PDB file of C-alpha atoms in Angstrom:
ATOM      1  CA  UNK A 218    -270.662-111.905 141.749  1.00 86.00           C
ATOM      2  CA  UNK A 219    -267.724-110.821 143.859  1.00 96.00           C
ATOM      3  CA  UNK A 220    -264.132-111.764 143.113  1.00 97.00           C
ATOM      4  CA  UNK A 221    -264.057-113.984 146.198  1.00 97.00           C
ATOM      5  CA  UNK A 222    -267.150-115.862 145.029  1.00 97.00           C
ATOM      6  CA  UNK A 223    -265.650-116.360 141.580  1.00 98.00           C
ATOM      7  CA  UNK A 224    -262.345-117.613 142.991  1.00 98.00           C
ATOM      8  CA  UNK A 225    -264.082-119.956 145.421  1.00 97.00           C
ATOM      9  CA  UNK A 226    -266.171-121.450 142.641  1.00 97.00           C
ATOM     10  CA  UNK A 227    -263.220-121.882 140.289  1.00 98.00           C
ATOM     11  CA  UNK A 228    -261.183-123.534 143.045  1.00 97.00           C
ATOM     12  CA  UNK A 229    -264.015-126.052 143.479  1.00 97.00           C
ATOM     13  CA  UNK A 230    -263.434-127.155 139.867  1.00 96.00           C
ATOM     14  CA  UNK A 231    -259.790-128.150 140.350  1.00 96.00           C
ATOM     15  CA  UNK A 232    -258.565-131.072 138.265  1.00 96.00           C
ATOM     16  CA  UNK A 233    -255.206-132.501 139.311  1.00 94.00           C
ATOM     17  CA  UNK A 234    -254.510-134.449 136.112  1.00 94.00           C
ATOM     18  CA  UNK A 235    -255.247-131.446 133.911  1.00 94.00           C
ATOM     19  CA  UNK A 236    -253.235-129.236 136.259  1.00 92.00           C
ATOM     20  CA  UNK A 237    -250.115-131.333 135.675  1.00 93.00           C
ATOM     21  CA  UNK A 238    -250.643-131.189 131.909  1.00 94.00           C
ATOM     22  CA  UNK A 239    -251.007-127.397 131.949  1.00 94.00           C
ATOM     23  CA  UNK A 240    -247.963-126.880 134.148  1.00 92.00           C
ATOM     24  CA  UNK A 241    -245.835-128.765 131.644  1.00 92.00           C
ATOM     25  CA  UNK A 242    -247.412-127.152 128.610  1.00 91.00           C
ATOM     26  CA  UNK A 243    -247.047-123.583 129.891  1.00 90.00           C
ATOM     27  CA  UNK A 244    -243.432-124.124 130.914  1.00 91.00           C
ATOM     28  CA  UNK A 245    -243.684-123.530 134.673  1.00 89.00           C
ATOM     29  CA  UNK A 246    -240.412-125.254 135.556  1.00 89.00           C
ATOM     30  CA  UNK A 247    -237.277-123.520 136.905  1.00 90.00           C
ATOM     31  CA  UNK A 248    -235.791-121.143 134.346  1.00 89.00           C
ATOM     32  CA  UNK A 249    -238.738-121.472 131.962  1.00 89.00           C
ATOM     33  CA  UNK A 250    -240.839-118.501 130.881  1.00 90.00           C
ATOM     34  CA  UNK A 251    -243.807-119.549 133.064  1.00 90.00           C
ATOM     35  CA  UNK A 252    -241.715-120.419 136.083  1.00 90.00           C
ATOM     36  CA  UNK A 253    -243.776-120.702 139.267  1.00 90.00           C
ATOM     37  CA  UNK A 254    -247.191-120.209 137.677  1.00 94.00           C
ATOM     38  CA  UNK A 255    -249.978-122.095 139.475  1.00 95.00           C
ATOM     39  CA  UNK A 256    -252.859-123.849 137.731  1.00 97.00           C
ATOM     40  CA  UNK A 257    -256.208-125.158 138.885  1.00 97.00           C
ATOM     41  CA  UNK A 258    -256.487-127.505 135.936  1.00 96.00           C
ATOM     42  CA  UNK A 259    -259.423-125.816 134.182  1.00 96.00           C
ATOM     43  CA  UNK A 260    -259.865-125.834 130.425  1.00 95.00           C
ATOM     44  CA  UNK A 261    -260.601-122.551 128.650  1.00 95.00           C
ATOM     45  CA  UNK A 262    -264.279-123.394 127.950  1.00 96.00           C
ATOM     46  CA  UNK A 263    -264.788-123.881 131.695  1.00 96.00           C
ATOM     47  CA  UNK A 264    -263.334-120.454 132.393  1.00 97.00           C
ATOM     48  CA  UNK A 265    -265.499-118.938 129.680  1.00 97.00           C
ATOM     49  CA  UNK A 266    -268.580-120.408 131.349  1.00 97.00           C
ATOM     50  CA  UNK A 267    -267.588-118.671 134.577  1.00 97.00           C
ATOM     51  CA  UNK A 268    -267.136-115.401 132.678  1.00 97.00           C
ATOM     52  CA  UNK A 269    -270.556-115.809 131.094  1.00 96.00           C
ATOM     53  CA  UNK A 270    -272.167-116.293 134.504  1.00 96.00           C
ATOM     54  CA  UNK A 271    -270.201-113.405 136.043  1.00 96.00           C
ATOM     55  CA  UNK A 272    -270.418-110.953 133.137  1.00 91.00           C
ATOM     56  CA  UNK A 273    -271.957-108.217 135.312  1.00 91.00           C
ATOM     57  CA  UNK A 274    -269.203-108.352 137.934  1.00 95.00           C
ATOM     58  CA  UNK A 275    -268.343-104.753 138.944  1.00 96.00           C
ATOM     59  CA  UNK A 276    -265.101-103.475 137.453  1.00 96.00           C
ATOM     60  CA  UNK A 277    -263.682-102.787 140.905  1.00 97.00           C
ATOM     61  CA  UNK A 278    -263.760-106.540 141.633  1.00 97.00           C
ATOM     62  CA  UNK A 279    -261.549-107.432 138.673  1.00 98.00           C
ATOM     63  CA  UNK A 280    -258.138-106.434 140.134  1.00 98.00           C
ATOM     64  CA  UNK A 281    -258.494-109.114 142.805  1.00 98.00           C
ATOM     65  CA  UNK A 282    -258.905-111.668 140.021  1.00 98.00           C
ATOM     66  CA  UNK A 283    -255.948-110.285 138.075  1.00 98.00           C
ATOM     67  CA  UNK A 284    -253.726-110.480 141.145  1.00 98.00           C
ATOM     68  CA  UNK A 285    -254.599-114.121 141.824  1.00 97.00           C
ATOM     69  CA  UNK A 286    -251.791-116.675 141.833  1.00 96.00           C
ATOM     70  CA  UNK A 287    -254.094-118.997 139.866  1.00 98.00           C
ATOM     71  CA  UNK A 288    -253.545-118.767 136.115  1.00 97.00           C
ATOM     72  CA  UNK A 289    -257.173-119.534 135.271  1.00 98.00           C
ATOM     73  CA  UNK A 290    -258.480-116.903 137.682  1.00 98.00           C
ATOM     74  CA  UNK A 291    -256.284-114.261 136.041  1.00 98.00           C
ATOM     75  CA  UNK A 292    -257.632-115.401 132.671  1.00 98.00           C
ATOM     76  CA  UNK A 293    -261.163-115.040 134.037  1.00 98.00           C
ATOM     77  CA  UNK A 294    -260.416-111.461 135.083  1.00 98.00           C
ATOM     78  CA  UNK A 295    -258.996-110.637 131.671  1.00 98.00           C
ATOM     79  CA  UNK A 296    -261.930-112.188 129.849  1.00 98.00           C
ATOM     80  CA  UNK A 297    -264.347-110.214 132.021  1.00 98.00           C
ATOM     81  CA  UNK A 298    -262.562-107.054 130.842  1.00 98.00           C
ATOM     82  CA  UNK A 299    -262.842-108.292 127.250  1.00 98.00           C
ATOM     83  CA  UNK A 300    -266.552-108.980 127.631  1.00 97.00           C
ATOM     84  CA  UNK A 301    -267.262-105.578 129.135  1.00 97.00           C
ATOM     85  CA  UNK A 302    -265.097-103.769 126.570  1.00 98.00           C
ATOM     86  CA  UNK A 303    -266.818-105.521 123.658  1.00 97.00           C
ATOM     87  CA  UNK A 304    -270.238-104.698 125.071  1.00 97.00           C
ATOM     88  CA  UNK A 305    -269.254-101.016 124.971  1.00 97.00           C
ATOM     89  CA  UNK A 306    -267.750-101.190 121.469  1.00 97.00           C
ATOM     90  CA  UNK A 307    -270.780-101.867 119.304  1.00 96.00           C
ATOM     91  CA  UNK A 308    -271.414 -99.612 116.318  1.00 95.00           C
ATOM     92  CA  UNK A 309    -274.204 -97.899 118.251  1.00 97.00           C
ATOM     93  CA  UNK A 310    -271.931 -97.121 121.218  1.00 97.00           C
ATOM     94  CA  UNK A 311    -268.661 -96.416 119.397  1.00 97.00           C
ATOM     95  CA  UNK A 312    -269.001 -92.630 119.785  1.00 97.00           C
ATOM     96  CA  UNK A 313    -271.199 -92.566 122.887  1.00 98.00           C
ATOM     97  CA  UNK A 314    -269.528 -90.379 125.530  1.00 97.00           C
ATOM     98  CA  UNK A 315    -270.315 -92.630 128.477  1.00 97.00           C
ATOM     99  CA  UNK A 316    -269.172 -95.694 126.545  1.00 98.00           C
ATOM    100  CA  UNK A 317    -265.906 -93.956 125.612  1.00 98.00           C
ATOM    101  CA  UNK A 318    -265.249 -93.104 129.269  1.00 98.00           C
ATOM    102  CA  UNK A 319    -265.963 -96.665 130.381  1.00 98.00           C
ATOM    103  CA  UNK A 320    -263.796 -98.167 127.639  1.00 98.00           C
ATOM    104  CA  UNK A 321    -260.965 -95.858 128.654  1.00 98.00           C
ATOM    105  CA  UNK A 322    -261.405 -96.993 132.257  1.00 98.00           C
ATOM    106  CA  UNK A 323    -261.162-100.631 131.205  1.00 98.00           C
ATOM    107  CA  UNK A 324    -258.125 -99.951 129.008  1.00 98.00           C
ATOM    108  CA  UNK A 325    -256.388 -98.090 131.840  1.00 98.00           C
ATOM    109  CA  UNK A 326    -257.055-100.965 134.234  1.00 98.00           C
ATOM    110  CA  UNK A 327    -255.801-103.466 131.671  1.00 98.00           C
ATOM    111  CA  UNK A 328    -252.534-101.596 131.196  1.00 98.00           C
ATOM    112  CA  UNK A 329    -252.078-101.115 134.944  1.00 97.00           C
ATOM    113  CA  UNK A 330    -252.178-104.873 135.470  1.00 97.00           C
ATOM    114  CA  UNK A 331    -250.542-105.811 132.170  1.00 97.00           C
ATOM    115  CA  UNK A 332    -247.784-107.844 133.794  1.00 95.00           C
ATOM    116  CA  UNK A 333    -250.398-110.100 135.386  1.00 96.00           C
ATOM    117  CA  UNK A 334    -251.098-111.386 131.873  1.00 97.00           C
ATOM    118  CA  UNK A 335    -247.901-113.328 132.294  1.00 95.00           C
ATOM    119  CA  UNK A 336    -248.178-116.034 129.689  1.00 95.00           C
ATOM    120  CA  UNK A 337    -248.866-116.059 125.972  1.00 95.00           C
ATOM    121  CA  UNK A 338    -252.435-117.310 126.250  1.00 96.00           C
ATOM    122  CA  UNK A 339    -253.379-114.542 128.687  1.00 98.00           C
ATOM    123  CA  UNK A 340    -251.950-111.940 126.319  1.00 98.00           C
ATOM    124  CA  UNK A 341    -253.364-113.405 123.119  1.00 97.00           C
ATOM    125  CA  UNK A 342    -256.903-113.797 124.422  1.00 97.00           C
ATOM    126  CA  UNK A 343    -257.073-110.238 125.737  1.00 98.00           C
ATOM    127  CA  UNK A 344    -254.753-107.797 123.937  1.00 98.00           C
ATOM    128  CA  UNK A 345    -256.395-107.841 120.472  1.00 98.00           C
ATOM    129  CA  UNK A 346    -259.897-107.436 121.878  1.00 98.00           C
ATOM    130  CA  UNK A 347    -259.081-104.700 124.389  1.00 98.00           C
ATOM    131  CA  UNK A 348    -255.945-102.872 123.278  1.00 98.00           C
ATOM    132  CA  UNK A 349    -256.375-103.612 119.568  1.00 98.00           C
ATOM    133  CA  UNK A 350    -260.011-102.509 119.567  1.00 98.00           C
ATOM    134  CA  UNK A 351    -259.117 -99.367 121.513  1.00 98.00           C
ATOM    135  CA  UNK A 352    -256.753 -98.360 118.697  1.00 98.00           C
ATOM    136  CA  UNK A 353    -259.731 -98.278 116.343  1.00 98.00           C
ATOM    137  CA  UNK A 354    -262.147 -96.406 118.609  1.00 98.00           C
ATOM    138  CA  UNK A 355    -262.498 -92.831 119.926  1.00 98.00           C
ATOM    139  CA  UNK A 356    -260.774 -92.187 123.236  1.00 98.00           C
ATOM    140  CA  UNK A 357    -260.502 -89.343 125.721  1.00 97.00           C
ATOM    141  CA  UNK A 358    -257.122 -90.536 126.990  1.00 97.00           C
ATOM    142  CA  UNK A 359    -254.189 -88.288 126.162  1.00 96.00           C
ATOM    143  CA  UNK A 360    -255.048 -86.070 123.220  1.00 95.00           C
ATOM    144  CA  UNK A 361    -257.182 -88.820 121.698  1.00 93.00           C
ATOM    145  CA  UNK A 362    -255.063 -89.072 118.534  1.00 95.00           C
ATOM    146  CA  UNK A 363    -253.211 -91.949 116.895  1.00 95.00           C
ATOM    147  CA  UNK A 364    -249.990 -90.283 118.032  1.00 96.00           C
ATOM    148  CA  UNK A 365    -251.009 -90.787 121.636  1.00 97.00           C
ATOM    149  CA  UNK A 366    -252.069 -94.358 120.927  1.00 98.00           C
ATOM    150  CA  UNK A 367    -248.650 -95.018 119.387  1.00 97.00           C
ATOM    151  CA  UNK A 368    -247.051 -93.646 122.556  1.00 97.00           C
ATOM    152  CA  UNK A 369    -249.026 -96.156 124.605  1.00 98.00           C
ATOM    153  CA  UNK A 370    -247.940 -99.056 122.383  1.00 98.00           C
ATOM    154  CA  UNK A 371    -244.368 -97.788 122.214  1.00 98.00           C
ATOM    155  CA  UNK A 372    -244.167 -97.885 126.008  1.00 98.00           C
ATOM    156  CA  UNK A 373    -245.307-101.490 125.941  1.00 98.00           C
ATOM    157  CA  UNK A 374    -242.918-102.356 123.115  1.00 98.00           C
ATOM    158  CA  UNK A 375    -239.920-100.796 124.864  1.00 97.00           C
ATOM    159  CA  UNK A 376    -240.694-102.377 128.220  1.00 97.00           C
ATOM    160  CA  UNK A 377    -238.298-104.900 129.716  1.00 95.00           C
ATOM    161  CA  UNK A 378    -241.265-107.228 130.254  1.00 96.00           C
ATOM    162  CA  UNK A 379    -241.792-109.972 127.647  1.00 96.00           C
ATOM    163  CA  UNK A 380    -245.576-109.978 128.047  1.00 97.00           C
ATOM    164  CA  UNK A 381    -245.946-106.221 127.606  1.00 97.00           C
ATOM    165  CA  UNK A 382    -243.869-106.489 124.454  1.00 98.00           C
ATOM    166  CA  UNK A 383    -246.058-109.298 123.154  1.00 98.00           C
ATOM    167  CA  UNK A 384    -249.155-107.173 123.855  1.00 98.00           C
ATOM    168  CA  UNK A 385    -247.806-104.425 121.596  1.00 98.00           C
ATOM    169  CA  UNK A 386    -247.407-106.949 118.789  1.00 98.00           C
ATOM    170  CA  UNK A 387    -250.469-109.196 118.971  1.00 98.00           C
ATOM    171  CA  UNK A 388    -252.920-106.343 119.539  1.00 98.00           C
ATOM    172  CA  UNK A 389    -252.286-105.409 115.884  1.00 98.00           C
ATOM    173  CA  UNK A 390    -254.293-108.469 114.835  1.00 97.00           C
ATOM    174  CA  UNK A 391    -257.369-106.301 115.298  1.00 97.00           C
ATOM    175  CA  UNK A 392    -256.120-103.327 113.283  1.00 97.00           C
ATOM    176  CA  UNK A 393    -254.971-105.552 110.415  1.00 97.00           C
ATOM    177  CA  UNK A 394    -258.333-107.269 110.475  1.00 96.00           C
ATOM    178  CA  UNK A 395    -259.895-103.850 109.880  1.00 96.00           C
ATOM    179  CA  UNK A 396    -257.562-103.137 106.955  1.00 96.00           C
ATOM    180  CA  UNK A 397    -254.881-101.015 108.650  1.00 97.00           C
ATOM    181  CA  UNK A 398    -251.426-102.693 108.420  1.00 97.00           C
ATOM    182  CA  UNK A 399    -249.422 -99.737 109.747  1.00 97.00           C
ATOM    183  CA  UNK A 400    -249.562-100.836 113.386  1.00 98.00           C
ATOM    184  CA  UNK A 401    -248.335-104.338 112.633  1.00 98.00           C
ATOM    185  CA  UNK A 402    -245.503-103.199 110.366  1.00 98.00           C
ATOM    186  CA  UNK A 403    -244.297-100.667 112.939  1.00 98.00           C
ATOM    187  CA  UNK A 404    -244.048-103.170 115.774  1.00 98.00           C
ATOM    188  CA  UNK A 405    -242.863-106.049 113.612  1.00 98.00           C
ATOM    189  CA  UNK A 406    -239.801-103.957 112.749  1.00 97.00           C
ATOM    190  CA  UNK A 407    -239.379-102.940 116.371  1.00 97.00           C
ATOM    191  CA  UNK A 408    -239.419-106.553 117.606  1.00 97.00           C
ATOM    192  CA  UNK A 409    -237.638-108.139 114.655  1.00 95.00           C
ATOM    193  CA  UNK A 410    -234.494-109.007 116.623  1.00 94.00           C
ATOM    194  CA  UNK A 411    -236.031-109.929 119.951  1.00 95.00           C
ATOM    195  CA  UNK A 412    -234.270-113.065 121.269  1.00 94.00           C
ATOM    196  CA  UNK A 413    -237.309-114.988 122.528  1.00 95.00           C
ATOM    197  CA  UNK A 414    -239.191-117.348 120.212  1.00 93.00           C
ATOM    198  CA  UNK A 415    -242.515-116.268 121.723  1.00 96.00           C
ATOM    199  CA  UNK A 416    -241.839-112.893 120.103  1.00 97.00           C
ATOM    200  CA  UNK A 417    -240.619-114.549 116.895  1.00 97.00           C
ATOM    201  CA  UNK A 418    -243.959-116.337 116.659  1.00 97.00           C
ATOM    202  CA  UNK A 419    -245.948-113.224 117.515  1.00 98.00           C
ATOM    203  CA  UNK A 420    -244.176-111.189 114.823  1.00 98.00           C
ATOM    204  CA  UNK A 421    -244.590-113.887 112.185  1.00 98.00           C
ATOM    205  CA  UNK A 422    -248.218-114.515 113.085  1.00 98.00           C
ATOM    206  CA  UNK A 423    -249.122-110.823 112.841  1.00 98.00           C
ATOM    207  CA  UNK A 424    -247.263-110.416 109.552  1.00 98.00           C
ATOM    208  CA  UNK A 425    -249.167-113.387 108.168  1.00 98.00           C
ATOM    209  CA  UNK A 426    -252.388-111.614 109.168  1.00 97.00           C
ATOM    210  CA  UNK A 427    -251.324-108.559 107.153  1.00 98.00           C
ATOM    211  CA  UNK A 428    -250.906-110.768 104.111  1.00 97.00           C
ATOM    212  CA  UNK A 429    -254.215-112.482 104.761  1.00 96.00           C
ATOM    213  CA  UNK A 430    -256.328-109.470 105.764  1.00 96.00           C
ATOM    214  CA  UNK A 431    -254.733-106.571 103.879  1.00 97.00           C
ATOM    215  CA  UNK A 432    -252.330-107.409 101.057  1.00 97.00           C
ATOM    216  CA  UNK A 433    -250.019-110.292 100.262  1.00 97.00           C
ATOM    217  CA  UNK A 434    -247.958-107.901  98.155  1.00 97.00           C
ATOM    218  CA  UNK A 435    -247.491-105.671 101.197  1.00 97.00           C
ATOM    219  CA  UNK A 436    -246.243-108.681 103.155  1.00 98.00           C
ATOM    220  CA  UNK A 437    -243.867-109.527 100.317  1.00 97.00           C
ATOM    221  CA  UNK A 438    -242.512-105.979 100.356  1.00 97.00           C
ATOM    222  CA  UNK A 439    -241.803-106.264 104.077  1.00 97.00           C
ATOM    223  CA  UNK A 440    -240.064-109.593 103.487  1.00 97.00           C
ATOM    224  CA  UNK A 441    -237.954-108.172 100.651  1.00 96.00           C
ATOM    225  CA  UNK A 442    -236.587-105.693 103.166  1.00 96.00           C
ATOM    226  CA  UNK A 443    -236.243-107.981 106.180  1.00 96.00           C
ATOM    227  CA  UNK A 444    -236.345-111.710 105.310  1.00 95.00           C
ATOM    228  CA  UNK A 445    -232.549-111.977 105.410  1.00 93.00           C
ATOM    229  CA  UNK A 446    -232.439-110.736 109.025  1.00 94.00           C
ATOM    230  CA  UNK A 447    -235.596-112.343 110.413  1.00 95.00           C
ATOM    231  CA  UNK A 448    -235.533-115.195 112.924  1.00 95.00           C
ATOM    232  CA  UNK A 449    -236.379-118.321 110.983  1.00 94.00           C
ATOM    233  CA  UNK A 450    -239.422-119.041 113.146  1.00 95.00           C
ATOM    234  CA  UNK A 451    -240.865-115.584 112.489  1.00 96.00           C
ATOM    235  CA  UNK A 452    -240.346-116.007 108.761  1.00 97.00           C
ATOM    236  CA  UNK A 453    -241.956-119.458 108.745  1.00 96.00           C
ATOM    237  CA  UNK A 454    -245.048-118.091 110.466  1.00 97.00           C
ATOM    238  CA  UNK A 455    -245.228-115.087 108.132  1.00 97.00           C
ATOM    239  CA  UNK A 456    -245.132-117.136 104.912  1.00 97.00           C
ATOM    240  CA  UNK A 457    -247.389-119.967 106.058  1.00 96.00           C
ATOM    241  CA  UNK A 458    -250.184-119.116 103.588  1.00 95.00           C
ATOM    242  CA  UNK A 459    -247.885-118.881 100.576  1.00 96.00           C
ATOM    243  CA  UNK A 460    -247.280-121.641  98.051  1.00 96.00           C
ATOM    244  CA  UNK A 461    -244.548-124.154  98.824  1.00 96.00           C
ATOM    245  CA  UNK A 462    -242.190-122.904  96.065  1.00 95.00           C
ATOM    246  CA  UNK A 463    -242.513-119.320  97.286  1.00 96.00           C
ATOM    247  CA  UNK A 464    -241.984-120.354 100.911  1.00 95.00           C
ATOM    248  CA  UNK A 465    -238.771-122.076  99.874  1.00 94.00           C
ATOM    249  CA  UNK A 466    -237.559-118.945  98.074  1.00 94.00           C
ATOM    250  CA  UNK A 467    -238.051-116.832 101.186  1.00 95.00           C
ATOM    251  CA  UNK A 468    -236.497-119.391 103.514  1.00 94.00           C
ATOM    252  CA  UNK A 469    -233.437-119.575 101.285  1.00 91.00           C
ATOM    253  CA  UNK A 470    -232.866-115.876 102.032  1.00 88.00           C
ATOM    254  CA  UNK A 471    -233.103-116.324 105.776  1.00 81.00           C
ATOM    255  CA  UNK A 472    -229.877-116.586 107.743  1.00 71.00           C
ATOM    256  CA  UNK A 473    -231.879-117.902 110.670  1.00 59.00           C
ATOM    257  CA  UNK A 474    -231.728-117.330 114.402  1.00 53.00           C
ATOM    258  CA  UNK A 475    -231.795-120.028 117.080  1.00 48.00           C
ATOM    259  CA  UNK A 476    -235.088-120.431 118.935  1.00 43.00           C
ATOM    260  CA  UNK A 477    -235.254-119.854 122.670  1.00 39.00           C
ATOM    261  CA  UNK A 478    -237.522-122.884 123.169  1.00 37.00           C
ATOM    262  CA  UNK A 479    -239.307-125.532 121.147  1.00 36.00           C
ATOM    263  CA  UNK A 480    -243.022-124.802 121.626  1.00 38.00           C
ATOM    264  CA  UNK A 481    -245.442-126.153 119.050  1.00 39.00           C
ATOM    265  CA  UNK A 482    -247.106-123.578 116.804  1.00 39.00           C
ATOM    266  CA  UNK A 483    -249.611-121.680 118.898  1.00 38.00           C
ATOM    267  CA  UNK A 484    -252.566-122.404 116.666  1.00 39.00           C
ATOM    268  CA  UNK A 485    -252.172-126.169 117.088  1.00 39.00           C
ATOM    269  CA  UNK A 486    -250.936-126.158 120.656  1.00 37.00           C
ATOM    270  CA  UNK A 487    -253.613-124.069 122.332  1.00 39.00           C
ATOM    271  CA  UNK A 488    -256.514-124.735 120.043  1.00 40.00           C
ATOM    272  CA  UNK A 489    -257.993-121.256 120.367  1.00 42.00           C
ATOM    273  CA  UNK A 490    -256.890-117.862 119.198  1.00 41.00           C
ATOM    274  CA  UNK A 491    -258.588-114.451 119.461  1.00 37.00           C
TER     275      UNK A 491
END
């Protein structure tokens, strides 16, 4: 399928009632973080069905999808990159030279159009499965070492763009899942004082994953060092799996920071995480 065919088909699925719901939910009003974003009114499962049907779309068609003004079309483009990256990341292909080159091509394209993933759902459904997986796999980019990979994430983390910053944080879900907490702890410290609650939630969520996937004691050690200076939202997310008495102990240490907005917790609000 071509990008134009995909866009035409997705436009035929427009749902006005759902569009209005999504525009409110993703904060598209003046001054909000999703200001001006345009929605067709498609639910994520509908977009995933399009991706499934278009899974063999040539990579060169994807930029047209990523540059679309339609939110769901951009998500489709990102999920096509995810699907193709995952296909090339199986155990059998992990060290295959052609697969490495193709994964690097996908990763490069993803980073080039990173700012088109301009809402939290677009970041969260793509960054762990592309960028996070890339951290765990061989690469020919740069010198191929973890030092180079840290440079790539550092550039995202130090960007002025909120969504690039969030990419650097939520991609560590994948590395923590595989037992390596170092990426999460590095970027949690880097983003600890970011003013936006979307970063507070990302930091807390990823720290919680360290406790869940790697070591609760390691999470506690991080909190012993930083709980007093953490935004309250980040701390609440990080300690969510702890007992109520322990949560209270940590919250008593938190001086708290005001939230930028009042979104519901992402897990409940969106209903799907990577």
